[in-house]
Amino acid sequence: MNPPITLIGSGNVAWHLGPALENAGYPVIEIFSREKRNAKALVKRLYNADHTSSLDFKESSSHVFIICIPDDAIEEVAKEIIIPEHAILLHTSGNTEMNILEYSATSNYGVFYPLQTFSKNKKLSFTEIPILLESSNKDTYKIIEKIAKSISENTYKVNSQQRKRVHIAAVFASNFVNHLLSLSEEILRKQNLDFDILKPLIIEQVTKSLNIDPENAQTGPAYRKDFKTLDNHVEILQNEYSEELVDIYKMLTQSIIDHYS
Amino acid sequence: MNPPITLIGSGNVAWHLGPALENAGYPVIEIFSREKRNAKALVKRLYNADHTSSLDFKESSSHVFIICIPDDAIEEVAKEIIIPEHAILLHTSGNTEMNILEYSATSNYGVFYPLQTFSKNKKLSFTEIPILLESSNKDTYKIIEKIAKSISENTYKVNSQQRKRVHIAAVFASNFVNHLLSLSEEILRKQNLDFDILKPLIIEQVTKSLNIDPENAQTGPAYRKDFKTLDNHVEILQNEYSEELVDIYKMLTQSIIDHYS
């Protein structure tokens, strides 16, 4: 039988991870959360889970405890939580070292990091989400790998050092990309043009980047070293937009030129 | 009957535009190109087009001449080309003013700019591609709008000033976004990790940005003002990666912080 699971937290990760675990045959029996409303909404998504606001799980029949809370609260919870002997304690953070869990009462701990952006109102299939795994010992690894493989086709063994760098790469590929889309929308807004006008281009560009690799998909005036257009763009940005847009334009343009020289 | 069309150029834009026009009922009867091999390959994609390497179209039965060549060659072609009286001369460039065509022999000219990234080996449906239109007079506009609407559901009247700014926005949303994906791949490569690990995140992030608007889709340590993580990332980039990555990280982080303050 699959070991029962307890989720610590009721935010976006727990919201998606809970039902995915249950669908894969892992009963989620407890939700710890100090946010009652969130916890109750998540409990409703599950077959037979209870809400608790105590971190004392000495008497719990759960075997795996997954911490899904903001990074800066993990250490405190790890120190406070009491779990049954031999149970496993995991966190789900990209940027937090595994060893933050070593001060908990268990010697079986690890990381179960789903590399994805989660929001509650958006359905997600876990099947393709990469899950990055790390553990304090081999037996723990076997168990958490089995759980990960039951919900995703992409699991990776990644240590804390690597995971942090993956997280930095994710900042570039997700947070920064999204911000550039915001800036492009801002530029259009000043021309009374709708962001919709750019959407087919964005979809095609990103599809191409992922299919043939971004380095093979680079185009544009910087790539062509079309200095006339580049100067013209900088001039327009200088005259009509913010210093910030000028600086970002210049820096990314220079980076493209350097990369393809 | 729909007016016959001549394409000047046999690059990526002509490659996709030619067949799209024919499917919409506009016969493409001539391809001008100095690149014989490209021209012949394009002629093969068309029903009944001829290849020519002369810009003298005095005797042509074509009514619309569409220049699809690199920006810096448009002016020269416009000055050299001879087209029948009353025929229309168009260019397809995002960053080139319409008036560059005023020195041609015709008073009917304009811009027919498909806002998309084209590559020959990738099939594309024109239906969703925005086409930005501008013309020297109303009669010309009517004709080119009819052509544009026959191949795309998204046509916009956009003057040269606006078009240039749309092009700048496209550089942010397409060229710069692609380059950030290259940088993220570079960061992963140093950890011996494959770019595949980021793909589900990128797809989900961009889908979300387009669905709920990038400003509503922003997440990450800069957005959360999680200075501990930000400092940690900068330190890692400083110690293990290039100065360039540090600068880009700092600049985009600051821009996100400023935007959401």
Short mmCIF file of C-alpha atoms in Angstrom, two decimals, chain B:
data_model
loop_
_atom_site.label_atom_id
_atom_site.label_comp_id
_atom_site.label_asym_id
_atom_site.label_seq_id
_atom_site.Cartn_x
_atom_site.Cartn_y
_atom_site.Cartn_z
CA MET B 1 -11.42 39.40 -60.32
CA ASN B 2 -8.61 39.83 -57.82
CA PRO B 3 -5.61 41.79 -59.07
CA PRO B 4 -2.48 39.75 -59.88
CA ILE B 5 0.48 40.24 -57.55
CA THR B 6 4.26 40.41 -57.98
CA LEU B 7 6.62 39.65 -55.12
CA ILE B 8 9.97 41.43 -54.98
CA GLY B 9 12.22 39.08 -53.02
CA SER B 10 12.27 35.38 -52.25
CA GLY B 11 13.22 35.35 -48.56
CA ASN B 12 11.23 34.16 -45.58
CA VAL B 13 8.37 36.65 -45.90
CA ALA B 14 7.80 36.04 -49.63
CA TRP B 15 8.07 32.30 -48.99
CA HIS B 16 5.02 32.36 -46.71
CA LEU B 17 3.15 35.32 -48.17
CA GLY B 18 3.10 33.99 -51.76
CA PRO B 19 1.18 30.78 -51.11
CA ALA B 20 -1.11 32.55 -48.61
CA LEU B 21 -2.08 35.10 -51.27
CA GLU B 22 -2.73 32.39 -53.84
CA ASN B 23 -4.87 30.41 -51.40
CA ALA B 24 -6.92 33.56 -50.89
CA GLY B 25 -7.45 33.91 -54.64
CA TYR B 26 -4.74 36.40 -55.57
CA PRO B 27 -2.58 34.99 -58.37
CA VAL B 28 1.13 35.59 -57.77
CA ILE B 29 2.46 35.88 -61.30
CA GLU B 30 6.05 37.06 -60.85
CA ILE B 31 8.90 36.65 -58.40
CA PHE B 32 11.76 39.12 -58.67
CA SER B 33 14.94 37.94 -57.04
CA ARG B 34 18.66 38.04 -57.54
CA GLU B 35 18.96 34.82 -55.60
CA LYS B 36 18.11 32.37 -58.37
CA ARG B 37 17.94 29.27 -56.23
CA ASN B 38 15.57 30.82 -53.65
CA ALA B 39 13.42 32.28 -56.39
CA LYS B 40 13.06 28.97 -58.19
CA ALA B 41 12.15 27.18 -54.96
CA LEU B 42 9.46 29.77 -54.31
CA VAL B 43 8.18 29.60 -57.91
CA LYS B 44 7.66 25.88 -57.32
CA ARG B 45 5.39 26.64 -54.34
CA LEU B 46 3.17 28.77 -56.57
CA TYR B 47 0.61 27.88 -59.19
CA ASN B 48 1.88 29.78 -62.19
CA ALA B 49 4.60 32.31 -61.32
CA ASP B 50 7.63 33.33 -63.36
CA HIS B 51 11.02 34.24 -62.05
CA THR B 52 12.54 37.51 -63.21
CA SER B 53 15.74 39.32 -62.38
CA SER B 54 14.75 42.63 -63.94
CA LEU B 55 12.97 45.42 -62.05
CA ASP B 56 11.38 46.74 -65.22
CA PHE B 57 7.71 45.76 -64.90
CA LYS B 58 6.39 48.31 -67.41
CA GLU B 59 4.68 45.55 -69.40
CA SER B 60 3.62 43.46 -66.42
CA SER B 61 -0.05 42.58 -65.97
CA SER B 62 0.44 42.64 -62.23
CA HIS B 63 -1.35 45.31 -60.19
CA VAL B 64 0.27 45.01 -56.79
CA PHE B 65 4.04 44.84 -56.18
CA ILE B 66 5.09 43.74 -52.72
CA ILE B 67 8.69 44.34 -51.68
CA CYS B 68 9.85 41.59 -49.29
CA ILE B 69 13.58 42.25 -48.92
CA PRO B 70 15.91 43.39 -46.12
CA ASP B 71 15.19 46.89 -44.80
CA ASP B 72 18.40 48.46 -46.06
CA ALA B 73 17.71 47.44 -49.67
CA ILE B 74 14.15 48.77 -49.93
CA GLU B 75 14.98 52.33 -50.88
CA GLU B 76 17.23 51.33 -53.74
CA VAL B 77 14.68 48.93 -55.18
CA ALA B 78 11.93 51.52 -54.81
CA LYS B 79 13.97 54.00 -56.84
CA GLU B 80 14.87 51.49 -59.51
CA ILE B 81 11.61 49.60 -59.99
CA ILE B 82 9.30 50.51 -62.88
CA ILE B 83 5.70 49.44 -62.46
CA PRO B 84 2.60 49.97 -64.65
CA GLU B 85 0.59 53.16 -64.23
CA HIS B 86 -1.90 53.01 -61.34
CA ALA B 87 -0.20 49.90 -59.91
CA ILE B 88 0.48 49.74 -56.16
CA LEU B 89 3.90 49.43 -54.55
CA LEU B 90 4.12 48.06 -51.00
CA HIS B 91 6.85 47.17 -48.57
CA THR B 92 6.58 44.68 -45.71
CA SER B 93 8.99 46.17 -43.19
CA GLY B 94 8.21 46.98 -39.58
CA ASN B 95 10.87 49.58 -39.14
CA THR B 96 10.84 51.41 -42.48
CA GLU B 97 8.81 54.53 -43.10
CA MET B 98 6.22 54.39 -45.83
CA ASN B 99 7.60 57.55 -47.41
CA ILE B 100 10.72 55.74 -48.52
CA LEU B 101 8.48 54.63 -51.41
CA GLU B 102 7.48 58.15 -52.46
CA TYR B 103 10.43 58.43 -54.81
CA SER B 104 9.19 55.51 -56.85
CA ALA B 105 7.30 56.28 -60.05
CA THR B 106 3.89 55.53 -58.54
CA SER B 107 1.70 57.63 -56.27
CA ASN B 108 -0.05 54.51 -54.99
CA TYR B 109 2.09 53.01 -52.32
CA GLY B 110 1.90 51.69 -48.82
CA VAL B 111 2.96 49.23 -46.18
CA PHE B 112 1.80 45.66 -45.67
CA TYR B 113 3.61 44.52 -42.53
CA PRO B 114 2.88 41.03 -41.20
CA LEU B 115 3.89 41.10 -37.53
CA GLN B 116 5.44 37.68 -37.25
CA THR B 117 8.78 35.89 -37.26
CA PHE B 118 9.18 33.80 -40.39
CA SER B 119 11.44 30.90 -41.20
CA LYS B 120 11.20 28.79 -44.32
CA ASN B 121 11.23 25.40 -42.65
CA LYS B 122 8.30 26.19 -40.38
CA LYS B 123 4.70 26.08 -41.56
CA LEU B 124 2.61 29.08 -40.59
CA SER B 125 -1.05 29.94 -40.83
CA PHE B 126 -1.55 33.55 -41.83
CA THR B 127 -5.06 33.64 -40.37
CA GLU B 128 -3.95 34.91 -36.97
CA ILE B 129 -0.98 37.00 -38.05
CA PRO B 130 -1.68 40.71 -37.51
CA ILE B 131 -1.13 42.70 -40.68
CA LEU B 132 -0.35 46.40 -40.15
CA LEU B 133 -1.45 48.56 -43.05
CA GLU B 134 -0.67 52.08 -44.21
CA SER B 135 -1.13 53.75 -47.59
CA SER B 136 -0.54 56.94 -49.52
CA ASN B 137 -4.23 57.35 -50.40
CA LYS B 138 -7.69 55.97 -49.67
CA ASP B 139 -8.18 53.97 -52.85
CA THR B 140 -4.92 52.17 -52.26
CA TYR B 141 -5.96 51.50 -48.68
CA LYS B 142 -9.21 49.87 -49.79
CA ILE B 143 -7.35 47.49 -52.07
CA ILE B 144 -4.61 46.50 -49.66
CA GLU B 145 -7.08 46.13 -46.79
CA LYS B 146 -9.12 43.73 -48.93
CA ILE B 147 -6.01 41.70 -49.67
CA ALA B 148 -4.95 41.67 -46.02
CA LYS B 149 -8.41 40.67 -44.80
CA SER B 150 -8.47 37.80 -47.29
CA ILE B 151 -5.46 36.18 -45.61
CA SER B 152 -5.72 37.33 -41.99
CA GLU B 153 -8.40 37.97 -39.40
CA ASN B 154 -6.30 40.68 -37.74
CA THR B 155 -5.64 43.79 -39.77
CA TYR B 156 -4.77 47.16 -38.30
CA LYS B 157 -4.38 50.66 -39.69
CA VAL B 158 -1.08 51.80 -38.24
CA ASN B 159 1.00 54.76 -39.38
CA SER B 160 4.78 54.72 -39.81
CA GLN B 161 5.39 56.31 -36.43
CA GLN B 162 3.28 53.77 -34.59
CA ARG B 163 4.61 50.88 -36.63
CA LYS B 164 8.17 51.69 -35.59
CA ARG B 165 7.12 51.58 -31.94
CA VAL B 166 5.27 48.31 -32.47
CA HIS B 167 8.53 47.02 -33.90
CA ILE B 168 10.39 48.09 -30.75
CA ALA B 169 7.78 46.33 -28.62
CA ALA B 170 8.28 43.25 -30.79
CA VAL B 171 12.03 43.36 -30.13
CA PHE B 172 11.32 43.20 -26.38
CA ALA B 173 8.65 40.50 -26.70
CA SER B 174 10.39 38.30 -29.23
CA ASN B 175 14.13 38.95 -29.72
CA PHE B 176 14.89 39.77 -26.09
CA VAL B 177 12.64 37.02 -24.74
CA ASN B 178 14.42 34.52 -26.95
CA HIS B 179 17.80 35.75 -25.75
CA LEU B 180 16.78 35.33 -22.10
CA LEU B 181 15.89 31.75 -22.93
CA SER B 182 19.40 31.35 -24.40
CA LEU B 183 20.91 32.71 -21.19
CA SER B 184 18.83 30.34 -19.08
CA GLU B 185 20.05 27.44 -21.21
CA GLU B 186 23.61 28.63 -20.69
CA ILE B 187 23.14 28.62 -16.92
CA LEU B 188 21.78 25.08 -17.02
CA ARG B 189 24.53 23.85 -19.33
CA LYS B 190 27.12 24.67 -16.72
CA GLN B 191 25.28 22.33 -14.34
CA ASN B 192 25.15 19.61 -17.01
CA LEU B 193 21.40 19.93 -17.05
CA ASP B 194 19.30 19.91 -20.19
CA PHE B 195 17.18 22.85 -21.33
CA ASP B 196 14.24 20.40 -21.43
CA ILE B 197 13.95 20.74 -17.67
CA LEU B 198 12.70 24.34 -18.12
CA LYS B 199 10.32 23.82 -21.02
CA PRO B 200 7.11 23.04 -19.10
CA LEU B 201 7.72 26.12 -16.94
CA ILE B 202 8.30 28.34 -19.97
CA ILE B 203 5.18 27.09 -21.73
CA GLU B 204 3.06 27.57 -18.61
CA GLN B 205 4.50 31.02 -17.87
CA VAL B 206 3.98 32.36 -21.40
CA THR B 207 0.51 30.85 -21.64
CA LYS B 208 -0.39 32.51 -18.36
CA SER B 209 1.13 35.86 -19.42
CA LEU B 210 -0.94 35.88 -22.59
CA ASN B 211 -4.12 34.73 -20.87
CA ILE B 212 -4.21 36.97 -17.82
CA ASP B 213 -1.82 39.73 -19.00
CA PRO B 214 1.88 39.80 -18.07
CA GLU B 215 1.38 42.30 -15.24
CA ASN B 216 -0.98 39.87 -13.53
CA ALA B 217 1.31 36.93 -14.19
CA GLN B 218 4.47 38.30 -12.59
CA THR B 219 5.97 36.11 -9.85
CA GLY B 220 9.43 35.38 -8.51
CA PRO B 221 11.87 36.72 -5.92
CA ALA B 222 12.01 40.27 -7.36
CA TYR B 223 8.22 40.52 -7.39
CA ARG B 224 8.09 39.22 -3.81
CA LYS B 225 10.94 41.57 -2.82
CA ASP B 226 12.68 38.49 -1.43
CA PHE B 227 16.03 40.22 -1.01
CA LYS B 228 17.66 37.22 0.63
CA THR B 229 17.12 35.12 -2.51
CA LEU B 230 18.04 38.01 -4.81
CA ASP B 231 21.36 38.58 -3.00
CA ASN B 232 22.06 34.89 -3.04
CA HIS B 233 21.43 34.69 -6.81
CA VAL B 234 23.66 37.67 -7.52
CA GLU B 235 26.43 36.14 -5.42
CA ILE B 236 26.26 32.86 -7.33
CA LEU B 237 26.23 34.65 -10.69
CA GLN B 238 29.18 36.78 -9.61
CA ASN B 239 31.24 33.81 -8.47
CA GLU B 240 30.43 31.33 -11.21
CA TYR B 241 29.08 33.13 -14.25
CA SER B 242 29.83 36.24 -16.30
CA GLU B 243 29.67 39.89 -15.35
CA GLU B 244 27.12 40.19 -18.13
CA LEU B 245 24.69 37.79 -16.43
CA VAL B 246 25.13 39.68 -13.16
CA ASP B 247 24.31 42.99 -14.84
CA ILE B 248 21.26 41.62 -16.65
CA TYR B 249 20.03 39.96 -13.47
CA LYS B 250 20.41 43.16 -11.46
CA MET B 251 18.85 45.41 -14.07
CA LEU B 252 15.75 43.29 -14.72
CA THR B 253 15.33 42.63 -11.01
CA GLN B 254 15.43 46.36 -10.28
CA SER B 255 12.94 46.99 -13.08
CA ILE B 256 10.50 44.43 -11.64
CA ILE B 257 10.87 45.88 -8.13
CA ASP B 258 10.24 49.42 -9.43
CA HIS B 259 7.20 48.30 -11.43
CA TYR B 260 5.42 46.67 -8.56
CA SER B 261 6.22 49.20 -5.83
#
